[in-house]
PDB file of C-alpha atoms and ligand atoms in Angstrom:
ATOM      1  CA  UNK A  11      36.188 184.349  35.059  1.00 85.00           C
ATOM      2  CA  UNK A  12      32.740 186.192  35.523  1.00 93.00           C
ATOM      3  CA  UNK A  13      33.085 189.771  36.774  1.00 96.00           C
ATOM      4  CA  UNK A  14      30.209 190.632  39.154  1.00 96.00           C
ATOM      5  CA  UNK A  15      29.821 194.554  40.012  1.00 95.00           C
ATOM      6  CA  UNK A  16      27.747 196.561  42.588  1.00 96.00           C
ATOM      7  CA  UNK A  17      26.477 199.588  42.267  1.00 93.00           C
ATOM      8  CA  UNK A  18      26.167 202.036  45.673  1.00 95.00           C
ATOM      9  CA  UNK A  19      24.523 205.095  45.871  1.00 93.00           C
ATOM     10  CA  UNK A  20      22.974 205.600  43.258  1.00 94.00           C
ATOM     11  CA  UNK A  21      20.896 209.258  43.174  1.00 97.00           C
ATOM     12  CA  UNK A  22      17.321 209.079  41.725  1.00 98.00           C
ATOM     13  CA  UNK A  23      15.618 212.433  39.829  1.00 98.00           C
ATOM     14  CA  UNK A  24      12.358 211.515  39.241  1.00 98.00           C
ATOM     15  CA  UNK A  25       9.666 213.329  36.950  1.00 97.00           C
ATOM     16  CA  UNK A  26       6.145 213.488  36.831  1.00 98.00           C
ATOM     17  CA  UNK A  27       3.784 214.466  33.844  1.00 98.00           C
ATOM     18  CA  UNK A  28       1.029 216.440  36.559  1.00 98.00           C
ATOM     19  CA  UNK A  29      -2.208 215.772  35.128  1.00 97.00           C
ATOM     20  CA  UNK A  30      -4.775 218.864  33.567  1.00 96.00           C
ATOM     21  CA  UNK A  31      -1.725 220.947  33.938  1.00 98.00           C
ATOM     22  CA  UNK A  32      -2.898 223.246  31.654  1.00 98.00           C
ATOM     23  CA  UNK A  33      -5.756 223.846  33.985  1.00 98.00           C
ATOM     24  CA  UNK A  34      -3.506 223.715  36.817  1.00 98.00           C
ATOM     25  CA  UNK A  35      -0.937 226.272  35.136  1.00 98.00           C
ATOM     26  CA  UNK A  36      -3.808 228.722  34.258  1.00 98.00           C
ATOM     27  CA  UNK A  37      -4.398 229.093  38.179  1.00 98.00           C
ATOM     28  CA  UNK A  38      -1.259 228.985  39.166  1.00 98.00           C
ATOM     29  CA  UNK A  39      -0.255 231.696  36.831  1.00 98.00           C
ATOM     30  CA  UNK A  40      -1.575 234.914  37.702  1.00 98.00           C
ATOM     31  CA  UNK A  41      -0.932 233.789  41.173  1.00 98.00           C
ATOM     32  CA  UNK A  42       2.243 234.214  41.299  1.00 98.00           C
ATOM     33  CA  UNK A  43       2.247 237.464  39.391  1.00 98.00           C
ATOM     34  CA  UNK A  44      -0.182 238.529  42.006  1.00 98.00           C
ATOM     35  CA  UNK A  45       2.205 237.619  44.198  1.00 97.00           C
ATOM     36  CA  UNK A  46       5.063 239.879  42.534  1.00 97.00           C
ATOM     37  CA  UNK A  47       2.633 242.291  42.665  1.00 98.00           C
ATOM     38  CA  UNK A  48       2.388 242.292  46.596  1.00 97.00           C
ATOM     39  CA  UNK A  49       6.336 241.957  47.069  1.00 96.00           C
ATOM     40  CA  UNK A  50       8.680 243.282  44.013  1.00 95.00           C
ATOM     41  CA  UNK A  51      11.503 242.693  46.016  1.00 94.00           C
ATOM     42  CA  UNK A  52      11.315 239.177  47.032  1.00 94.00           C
ATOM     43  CA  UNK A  53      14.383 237.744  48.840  1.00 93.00           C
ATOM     44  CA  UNK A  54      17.906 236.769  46.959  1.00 91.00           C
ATOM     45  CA  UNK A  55      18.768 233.154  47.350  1.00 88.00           C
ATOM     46  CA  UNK A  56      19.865 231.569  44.110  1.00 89.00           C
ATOM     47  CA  UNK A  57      18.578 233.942  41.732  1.00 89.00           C
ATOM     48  CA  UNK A  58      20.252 236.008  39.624  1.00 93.00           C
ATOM     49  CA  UNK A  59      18.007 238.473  37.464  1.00 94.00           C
ATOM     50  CA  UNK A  60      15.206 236.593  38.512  1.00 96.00           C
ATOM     51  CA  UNK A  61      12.265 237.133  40.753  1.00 97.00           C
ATOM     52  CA  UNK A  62      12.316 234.791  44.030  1.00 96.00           C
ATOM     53  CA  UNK A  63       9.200 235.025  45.818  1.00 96.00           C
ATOM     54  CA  UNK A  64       9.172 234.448  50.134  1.00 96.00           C
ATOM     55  CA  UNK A  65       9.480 230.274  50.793  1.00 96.00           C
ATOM     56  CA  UNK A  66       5.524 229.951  52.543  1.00 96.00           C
ATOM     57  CA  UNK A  67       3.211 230.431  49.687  1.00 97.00           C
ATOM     58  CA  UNK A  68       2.779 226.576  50.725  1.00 97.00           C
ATOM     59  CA  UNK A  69       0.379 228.712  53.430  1.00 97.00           C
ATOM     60  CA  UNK A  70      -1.773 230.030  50.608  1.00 97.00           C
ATOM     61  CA  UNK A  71      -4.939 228.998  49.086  1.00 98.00           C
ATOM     62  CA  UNK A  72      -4.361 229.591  46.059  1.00 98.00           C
ATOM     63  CA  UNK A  73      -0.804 226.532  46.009  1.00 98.00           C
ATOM     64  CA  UNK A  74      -2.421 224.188  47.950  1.00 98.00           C
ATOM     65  CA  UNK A  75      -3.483 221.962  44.550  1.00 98.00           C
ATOM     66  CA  UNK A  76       0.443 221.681  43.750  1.00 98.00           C
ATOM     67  CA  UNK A  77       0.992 221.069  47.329  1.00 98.00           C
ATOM     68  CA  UNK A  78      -1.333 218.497  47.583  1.00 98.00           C
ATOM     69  CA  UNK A  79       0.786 216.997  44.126  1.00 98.00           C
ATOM     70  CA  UNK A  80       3.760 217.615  45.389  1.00 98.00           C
ATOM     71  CA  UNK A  81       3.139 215.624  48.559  1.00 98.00           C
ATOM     72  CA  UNK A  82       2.103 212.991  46.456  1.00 98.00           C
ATOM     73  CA  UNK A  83       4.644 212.158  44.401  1.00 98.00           C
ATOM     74  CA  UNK A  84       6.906 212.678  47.375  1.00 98.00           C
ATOM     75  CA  UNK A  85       5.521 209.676  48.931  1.00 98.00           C
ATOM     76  CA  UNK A  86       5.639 207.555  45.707  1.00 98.00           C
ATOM     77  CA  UNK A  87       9.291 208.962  45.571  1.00 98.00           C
ATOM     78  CA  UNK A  88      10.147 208.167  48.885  1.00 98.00           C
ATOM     79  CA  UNK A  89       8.607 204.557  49.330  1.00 97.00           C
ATOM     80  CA  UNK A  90      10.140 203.869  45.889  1.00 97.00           C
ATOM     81  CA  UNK A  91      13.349 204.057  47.684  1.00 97.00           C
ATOM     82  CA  UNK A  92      12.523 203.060  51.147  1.00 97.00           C
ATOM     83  CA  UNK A  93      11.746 205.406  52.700  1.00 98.00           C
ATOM     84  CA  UNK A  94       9.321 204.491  55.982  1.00 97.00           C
ATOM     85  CA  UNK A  95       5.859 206.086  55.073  1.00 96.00           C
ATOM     86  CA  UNK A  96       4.003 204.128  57.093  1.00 95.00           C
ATOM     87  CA  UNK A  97       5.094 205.252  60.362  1.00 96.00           C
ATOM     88  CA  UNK A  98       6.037 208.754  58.537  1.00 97.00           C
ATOM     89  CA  UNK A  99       4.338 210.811  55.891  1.00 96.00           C
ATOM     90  CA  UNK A 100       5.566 214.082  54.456  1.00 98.00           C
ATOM     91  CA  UNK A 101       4.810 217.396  54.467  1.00 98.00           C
ATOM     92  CA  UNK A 102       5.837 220.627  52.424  1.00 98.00           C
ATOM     93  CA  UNK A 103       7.415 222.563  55.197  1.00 98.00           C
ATOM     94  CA  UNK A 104       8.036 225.700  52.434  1.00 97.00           C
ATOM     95  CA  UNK A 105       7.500 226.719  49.192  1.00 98.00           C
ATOM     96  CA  UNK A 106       7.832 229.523  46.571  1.00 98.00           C
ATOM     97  CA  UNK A 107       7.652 230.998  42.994  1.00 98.00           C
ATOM     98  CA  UNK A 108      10.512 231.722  40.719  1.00 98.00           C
ATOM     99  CA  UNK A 109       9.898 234.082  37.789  1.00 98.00           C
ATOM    100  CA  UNK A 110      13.259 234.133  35.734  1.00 98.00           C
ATOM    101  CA  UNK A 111      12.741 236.778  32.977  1.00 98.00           C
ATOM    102  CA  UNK A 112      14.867 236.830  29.985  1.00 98.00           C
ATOM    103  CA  UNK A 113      18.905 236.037  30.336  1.00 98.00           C
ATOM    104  CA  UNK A 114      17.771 235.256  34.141  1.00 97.00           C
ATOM    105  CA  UNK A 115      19.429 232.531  36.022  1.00 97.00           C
ATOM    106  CA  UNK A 116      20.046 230.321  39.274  1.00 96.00           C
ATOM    107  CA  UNK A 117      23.388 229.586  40.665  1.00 96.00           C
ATOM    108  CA  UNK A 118      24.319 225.877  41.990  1.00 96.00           C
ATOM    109  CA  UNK A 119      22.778 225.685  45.221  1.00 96.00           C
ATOM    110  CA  UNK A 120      20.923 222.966  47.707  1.00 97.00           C
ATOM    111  CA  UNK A 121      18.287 222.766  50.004  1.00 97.00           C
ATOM    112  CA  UNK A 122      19.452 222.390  53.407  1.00 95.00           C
ATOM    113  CA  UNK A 123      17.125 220.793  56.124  1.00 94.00           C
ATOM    114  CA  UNK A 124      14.251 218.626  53.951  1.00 97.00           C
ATOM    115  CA  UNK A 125      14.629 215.582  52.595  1.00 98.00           C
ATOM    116  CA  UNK A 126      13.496 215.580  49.121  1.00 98.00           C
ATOM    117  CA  UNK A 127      12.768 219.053  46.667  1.00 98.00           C
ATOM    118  CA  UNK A 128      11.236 219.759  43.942  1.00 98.00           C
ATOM    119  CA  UNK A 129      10.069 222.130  40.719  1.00 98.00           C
ATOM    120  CA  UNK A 130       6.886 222.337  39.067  1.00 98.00           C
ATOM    121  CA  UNK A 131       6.985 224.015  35.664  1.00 98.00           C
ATOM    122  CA  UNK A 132       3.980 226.668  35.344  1.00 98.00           C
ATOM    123  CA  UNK A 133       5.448 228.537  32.159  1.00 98.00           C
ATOM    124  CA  UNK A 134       8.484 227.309  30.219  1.00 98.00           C
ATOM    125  CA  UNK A 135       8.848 228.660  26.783  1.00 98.00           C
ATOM    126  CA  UNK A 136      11.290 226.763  23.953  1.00 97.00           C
ATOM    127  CA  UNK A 137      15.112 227.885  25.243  1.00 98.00           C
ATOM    128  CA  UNK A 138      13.736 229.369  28.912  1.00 98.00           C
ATOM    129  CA  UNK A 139      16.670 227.487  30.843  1.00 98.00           C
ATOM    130  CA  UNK A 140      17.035 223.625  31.890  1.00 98.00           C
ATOM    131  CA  UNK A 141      17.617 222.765  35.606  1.00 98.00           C
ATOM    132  CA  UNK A 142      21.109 220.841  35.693  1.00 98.00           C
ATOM    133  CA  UNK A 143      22.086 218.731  38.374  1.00 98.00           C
ATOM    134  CA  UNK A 144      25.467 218.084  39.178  1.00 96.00           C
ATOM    135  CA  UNK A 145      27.351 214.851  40.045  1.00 95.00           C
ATOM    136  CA  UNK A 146      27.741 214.530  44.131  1.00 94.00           C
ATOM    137  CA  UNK A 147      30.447 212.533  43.992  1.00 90.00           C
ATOM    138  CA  UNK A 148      33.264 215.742  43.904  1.00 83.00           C
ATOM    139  CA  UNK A 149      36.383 213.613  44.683  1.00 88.00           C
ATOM    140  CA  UNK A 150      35.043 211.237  41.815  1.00 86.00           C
ATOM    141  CA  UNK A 151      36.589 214.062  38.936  1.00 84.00           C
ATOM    142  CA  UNK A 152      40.004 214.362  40.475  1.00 88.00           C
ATOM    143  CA  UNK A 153      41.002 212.038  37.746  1.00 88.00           C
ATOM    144  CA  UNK A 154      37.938 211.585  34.437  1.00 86.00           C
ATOM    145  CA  UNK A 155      39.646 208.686  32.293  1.00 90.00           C
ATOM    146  CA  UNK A 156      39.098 208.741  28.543  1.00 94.00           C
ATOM    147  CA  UNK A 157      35.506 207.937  27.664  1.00 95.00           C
ATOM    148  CA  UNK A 158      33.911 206.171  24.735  1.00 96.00           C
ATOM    149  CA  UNK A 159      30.102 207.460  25.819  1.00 95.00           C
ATOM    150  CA  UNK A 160      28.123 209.512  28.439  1.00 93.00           C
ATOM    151  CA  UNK A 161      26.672 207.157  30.921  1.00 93.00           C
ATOM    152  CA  UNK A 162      25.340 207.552  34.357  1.00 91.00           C
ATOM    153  CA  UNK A 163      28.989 206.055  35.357  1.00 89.00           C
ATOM    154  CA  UNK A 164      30.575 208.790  33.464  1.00 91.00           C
ATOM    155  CA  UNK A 165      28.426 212.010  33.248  1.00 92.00           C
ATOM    156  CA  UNK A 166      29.432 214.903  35.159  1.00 92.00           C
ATOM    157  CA  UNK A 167      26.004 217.358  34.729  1.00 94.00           C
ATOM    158  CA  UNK A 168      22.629 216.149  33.565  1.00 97.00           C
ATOM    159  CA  UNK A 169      20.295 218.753  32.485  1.00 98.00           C
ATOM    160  CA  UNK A 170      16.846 218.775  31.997  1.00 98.00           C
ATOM    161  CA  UNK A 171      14.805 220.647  29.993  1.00 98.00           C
ATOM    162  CA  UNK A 172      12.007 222.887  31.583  1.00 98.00           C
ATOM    163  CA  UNK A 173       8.865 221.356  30.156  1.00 98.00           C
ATOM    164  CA  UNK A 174       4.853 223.169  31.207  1.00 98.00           C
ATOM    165  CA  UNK A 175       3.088 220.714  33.493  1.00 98.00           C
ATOM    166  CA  UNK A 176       6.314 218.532  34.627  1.00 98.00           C
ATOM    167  CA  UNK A 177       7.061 218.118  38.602  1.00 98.00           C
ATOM    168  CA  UNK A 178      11.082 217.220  38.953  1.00 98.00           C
ATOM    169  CA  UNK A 179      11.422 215.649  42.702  1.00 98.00           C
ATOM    170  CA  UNK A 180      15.313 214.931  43.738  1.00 98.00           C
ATOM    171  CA  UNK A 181      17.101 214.408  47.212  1.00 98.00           C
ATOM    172  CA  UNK A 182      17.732 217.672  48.543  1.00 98.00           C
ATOM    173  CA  UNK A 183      21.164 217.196  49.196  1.00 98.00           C
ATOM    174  CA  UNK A 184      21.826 217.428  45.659  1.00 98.00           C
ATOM    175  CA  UNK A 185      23.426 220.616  43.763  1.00 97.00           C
ATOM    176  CA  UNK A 186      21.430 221.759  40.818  1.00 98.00           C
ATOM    177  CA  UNK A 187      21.105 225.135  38.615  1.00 98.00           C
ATOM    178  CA  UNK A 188      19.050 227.059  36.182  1.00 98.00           C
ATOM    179  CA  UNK A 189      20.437 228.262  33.197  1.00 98.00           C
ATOM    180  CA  UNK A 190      19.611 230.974  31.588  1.00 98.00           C
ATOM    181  CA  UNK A 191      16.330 231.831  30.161  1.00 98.00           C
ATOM    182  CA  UNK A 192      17.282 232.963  26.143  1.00 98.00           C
ATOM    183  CA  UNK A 193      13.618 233.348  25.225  1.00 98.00           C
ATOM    184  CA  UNK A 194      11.604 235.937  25.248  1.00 98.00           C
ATOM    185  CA  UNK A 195       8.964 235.223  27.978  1.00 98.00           C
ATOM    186  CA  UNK A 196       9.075 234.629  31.362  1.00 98.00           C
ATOM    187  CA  UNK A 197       9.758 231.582  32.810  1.00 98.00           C
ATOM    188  CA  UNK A 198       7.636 230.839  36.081  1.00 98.00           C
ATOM    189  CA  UNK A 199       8.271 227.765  38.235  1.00 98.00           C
ATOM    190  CA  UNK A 200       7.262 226.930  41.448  1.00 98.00           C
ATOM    191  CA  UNK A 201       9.827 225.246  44.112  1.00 98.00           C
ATOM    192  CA  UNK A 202       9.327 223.375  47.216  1.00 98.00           C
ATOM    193  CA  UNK A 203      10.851 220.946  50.680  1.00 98.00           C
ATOM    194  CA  UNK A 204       9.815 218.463  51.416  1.00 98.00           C
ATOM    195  CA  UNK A 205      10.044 216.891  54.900  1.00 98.00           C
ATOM    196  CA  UNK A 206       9.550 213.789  57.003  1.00 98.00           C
ATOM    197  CA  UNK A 207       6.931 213.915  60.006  1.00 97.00           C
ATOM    198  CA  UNK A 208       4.896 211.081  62.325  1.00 96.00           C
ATOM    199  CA  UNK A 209       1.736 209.548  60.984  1.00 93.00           C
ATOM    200  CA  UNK A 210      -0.817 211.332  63.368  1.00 84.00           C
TER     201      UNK A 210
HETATM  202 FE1  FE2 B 309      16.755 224.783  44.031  1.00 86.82          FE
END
Protein backbone atom coordinates (compact mmCIF):
# COMPACT_ATOMS: atom_id res chain seq x y z
CA UNK A 1 0.00 0.00 0.00
CA UNK A 2 1.72 3.49 -0.62
CA UNK A 3 0.98 6.05 2.09
CA UNK A 4 0.67 9.55 0.56
CA UNK A 5 0.70 12.58 3.22
CA UNK A 6 -0.06 16.37 3.01
CA UNK A 7 1.31 18.82 4.74
CA UNK A 8 -1.03 22.19 5.68
CA UNK A 9 0.11 25.16 7.10
CA UNK A 10 3.19 25.12 7.24
CA UNK A 11 4.87 28.57 8.96
CA UNK A 12 7.98 29.96 7.13
CA UNK A 13 10.93 32.09 9.25
CA UNK A 14 13.04 33.27 6.81
CA UNK A 15 16.65 34.89 7.26
CA UNK A 16 18.66 37.11 5.41
CA UNK A 17 22.55 37.67 5.55
CA UNK A 18 22.04 41.94 4.88
CA UNK A 19 24.88 42.83 2.86
CA UNK A 20 27.98 45.51 4.20
CA UNK A 21 26.32 45.05 7.49
CA UNK A 22 29.16 46.02 9.17
CA UNK A 23 28.84 49.32 7.46
CA UNK A 24 25.26 49.26 7.96
CA UNK A 25 25.62 48.36 11.84
CA UNK A 26 28.23 51.18 12.34
CA UNK A 27 25.34 53.74 11.36
CA UNK A 28 22.81 52.22 12.83
CA UNK A 29 24.59 52.05 16.09
CA UNK A 30 25.01 55.25 17.66
CA UNK A 31 21.62 55.91 16.31
CA UNK A 32 19.87 54.25 18.43
CA UNK A 33 21.90 55.25 21.44
CA UNK A 34 21.17 58.71 20.27
CA UNK A 35 17.94 57.78 20.39
CA UNK A 36 18.10 56.53 24.19
CA UNK A 37 19.63 59.56 24.68
CA UNK A 38 16.49 61.68 23.60
CA UNK A 39 13.93 59.26 25.47
CA UNK A 40 15.39 57.07 28.58
CA UNK A 41 12.12 55.96 29.24
CA UNK A 42 10.90 54.47 26.12
CA UNK A 43 7.55 52.60 26.31
CA UNK A 44 7.09 48.88 28.00
CA UNK A 45 5.80 46.37 25.55
CA UNK A 46 7.69 43.11 25.70
CA UNK A 47 10.69 44.15 27.40
CA UNK A 48 11.82 43.29 30.49
CA UNK A 49 15.16 45.09 31.66
CA UNK A 50 15.54 46.23 28.34
CA UNK A 51 15.33 49.50 26.56
CA UNK A 52 12.26 49.70 23.96
CA UNK A 53 12.48 52.68 21.94
CA UNK A 54 8.83 54.51 20.44
CA UNK A 55 7.54 52.13 17.18
CA UNK A 56 8.17 55.28 14.25
CA UNK A 57 11.86 55.58 14.00
CA UNK A 58 10.70 54.04 10.47
CA UNK A 59 10.03 58.18 10.14
CA UNK A 60 13.71 58.89 10.63
CA UNK A 61 16.54 59.48 8.37
CA UNK A 62 18.83 57.96 9.89
CA UNK A 63 16.54 53.88 9.52
CA UNK A 64 15.48 54.45 6.29
CA UNK A 65 18.57 52.07 4.75
CA UNK A 66 17.09 49.06 6.95
CA UNK A 67 13.73 50.14 5.93
CA UNK A 68 14.42 50.16 2.52
CA UNK A 69 15.95 46.21 3.37
CA UNK A 70 13.39 45.37 5.25
CA UNK A 71 10.81 46.14 2.57
CA UNK A 72 12.76 44.15 0.42
CA UNK A 73 12.99 41.04 1.70
CA UNK A 74 9.37 41.43 2.68
CA UNK A 75 8.41 41.27 -0.84
CA UNK A 76 10.74 38.30 -1.67
CA UNK A 77 9.08 36.81 1.55
CA UNK A 78 5.75 37.46 0.62
CA UNK A 79 5.72 36.47 -3.21
CA UNK A 80 7.66 33.37 -2.05
CA UNK A 81 4.47 32.39 -0.51
CA UNK A 82 1.90 34.04 -2.59
CA UNK A 83 1.34 36.71 -1.56
CA UNK A 84 -0.21 39.31 -4.44
CA UNK A 85 2.63 41.97 -4.94
CA UNK A 86 1.68 42.96 -8.02
CA UNK A 87 -1.48 44.59 -7.29
CA UNK A 88 0.01 45.20 -3.57
CA UNK A 89 3.41 46.17 -2.28
CA UNK A 90 4.39 46.66 1.33
CA UNK A 91 5.24 49.13 3.51
CA UNK A 92 6.83 49.41 7.12
CA UNK A 93 3.94 50.98 8.88
CA UNK A 94 6.33 51.10 12.36
CA UNK A 95 9.45 50.42 13.64
CA UNK A 96 11.84 50.59 16.66
CA UNK A 97 15.11 49.80 18.57
CA UNK A 98 15.57 47.32 21.31
CA UNK A 99 18.66 47.65 23.52
CA UNK A 100 18.56 44.56 25.96
CA UNK A 101 21.50 45.10 28.41
CA UNK A 102 22.85 42.31 30.37
CA UNK A 103 20.28 39.50 31.96
CA UNK A 104 17.62 41.64 29.79
CA UNK A 105 14.79 39.91 28.14
CA UNK A 106 11.45 39.82 25.98
CA UNK A 107 8.39 38.00 26.97
CA UNK A 108 6.28 35.85 24.26
CA UNK A 109 4.40 38.31 22.47
CA UNK A 110 2.96 39.07 18.68
CA UNK A 111 2.44 41.74 16.47
CA UNK A 112 -1.07 42.50 16.02
CA UNK A 113 -2.30 44.34 12.79
CA UNK A 114 0.76 43.74 9.97
CA UNK A 115 1.27 40.99 8.12
CA UNK A 116 4.77 39.95 8.30
CA UNK A 117 7.67 41.27 11.20
CA UNK A 118 10.86 41.28 11.54
CA UNK A 119 14.49 41.82 13.51
CA UNK A 120 17.61 43.10 12.26
CA UNK A 121 20.62 42.34 14.44
CA UNK A 122 22.86 45.65 14.90
CA UNK A 123 24.98 44.26 17.97
CA UNK A 124 24.79 40.67 19.19
CA UNK A 125 27.64 39.53 21.28
CA UNK A 126 28.42 35.45 21.85
CA UNK A 127 25.44 34.40 24.60
CA UNK A 128 23.33 37.98 24.11
CA UNK A 129 19.89 35.99 23.84
CA UNK A 130 18.30 33.97 20.76
CA UNK A 131 14.78 34.95 19.53
CA UNK A 132 12.56 31.66 19.98
CA UNK A 133 9.52 31.13 18.24
CA UNK A 134 6.94 29.04 19.46
CA UNK A 135 4.77 26.35 17.78
CA UNK A 136 1.11 27.96 16.77
CA UNK A 137 -0.50 25.01 16.77
CA UNK A 138 -1.50 25.14 20.92
CA UNK A 139 -4.12 22.31 20.84
CA UNK A 140 -1.33 20.28 18.89
CA UNK A 141 0.61 19.58 22.68
CA UNK A 142 -2.46 18.40 24.49
CA UNK A 143 -1.05 15.02 23.88
CA UNK A 144 3.29 14.99 22.57
CA UNK A 145 3.76 11.11 21.78
CA UNK A 146 7.18 9.61 22.40
CA UNK A 147 9.74 10.92 19.94
CA UNK A 148 12.79 9.38 18.34
CA UNK A 149 14.11 13.07 16.93
CA UNK A 150 13.28 16.85 16.79
CA UNK A 151 11.67 17.57 13.52
CA UNK A 152 9.58 20.36 12.25
CA UNK A 153 6.59 17.69 12.91
CA UNK A 154 7.68 17.40 16.42
CA UNK A 155 9.46 20.57 17.78
CA UNK A 156 7.72 22.64 20.17
CA UNK A 157 10.26 26.04 20.25
CA UNK A 158 12.87 26.83 17.66
CA UNK A 159 15.38 29.30 18.64
CA UNK A 160 17.65 31.22 16.81
CA UNK A 161 20.67 32.61 17.60
CA UNK A 162 21.16 36.50 17.39
CA UNK A 163 23.82 36.81 14.74
CA UNK A 164 25.36 40.93 13.63
CA UNK A 165 24.07 41.69 10.15
CA UNK A 166 21.09 38.94 10.00
CA UNK A 167 17.33 40.22 9.15
CA UNK A 168 14.75 37.35 10.65
CA UNK A 169 11.23 38.07 8.71
CA UNK A 170 8.18 35.74 10.11
CA UNK A 171 4.26 36.05 9.89
CA UNK A 172 3.26 38.29 12.49
CA UNK A 173 0.80 36.20 13.92
CA UNK A 174 3.42 34.15 15.32
CA UNK A 175 4.57 34.13 19.19
CA UNK A 176 8.25 34.58 19.66
CA UNK A 177 10.72 35.71 22.66
CA UNK A 178 14.11 36.93 23.58
CA UNK A 179 16.01 35.30 26.03
CA UNK A 180 18.17 36.64 28.08
CA UNK A 181 21.23 38.48 27.23
CA UNK A 182 24.22 36.55 29.62
CA UNK A 183 27.01 38.61 28.06
CA UNK A 184 28.42 41.43 28.94
CA UNK A 185 27.48 44.01 26.23
CA UNK A 186 24.52 45.28 25.01
CA UNK A 187 22.53 43.74 22.66
CA UNK A 188 20.85 46.25 20.09
CA UNK A 189 18.30 45.09 17.51
CA UNK A 190 16.05 46.82 15.52
CA UNK A 191 12.23 45.55 15.01
CA UNK A 192 9.66 46.29 12.52
CA UNK A 193 5.63 45.61 10.64
CA UNK A 194 5.23 45.13 7.93
CA UNK A 195 2.00 45.79 5.99
CA UNK A 196 0.09 45.28 2.76
CA UNK A 197 -0.98 48.49 0.65
CA UNK A 198 -2.21 49.21 -3.29
CA UNK A 199 0.40 49.58 -5.97
CA UNK A 200 0.03 53.44 -6.59
FE1 LIG B 1 8.51 40.92 18.61
Amino acid sequence: MTVKRDDWFPTPIWHFEVPNHEELNQKLLPAIYAEREKDSQGVNWSNSLGWHSKDYLNQHPAFQEVIKIAVTNGIEAGTEVGFDLTRFTMIVTNCWAIINPKFASNFVHNHPNSVLSGVYYVKAAENCGGIFFRDPRDVAHIFMPNITELTPWTIQKITYKATEGTMIIFPSWLNHGVEANLSDEDRLCISFNISMTYRT
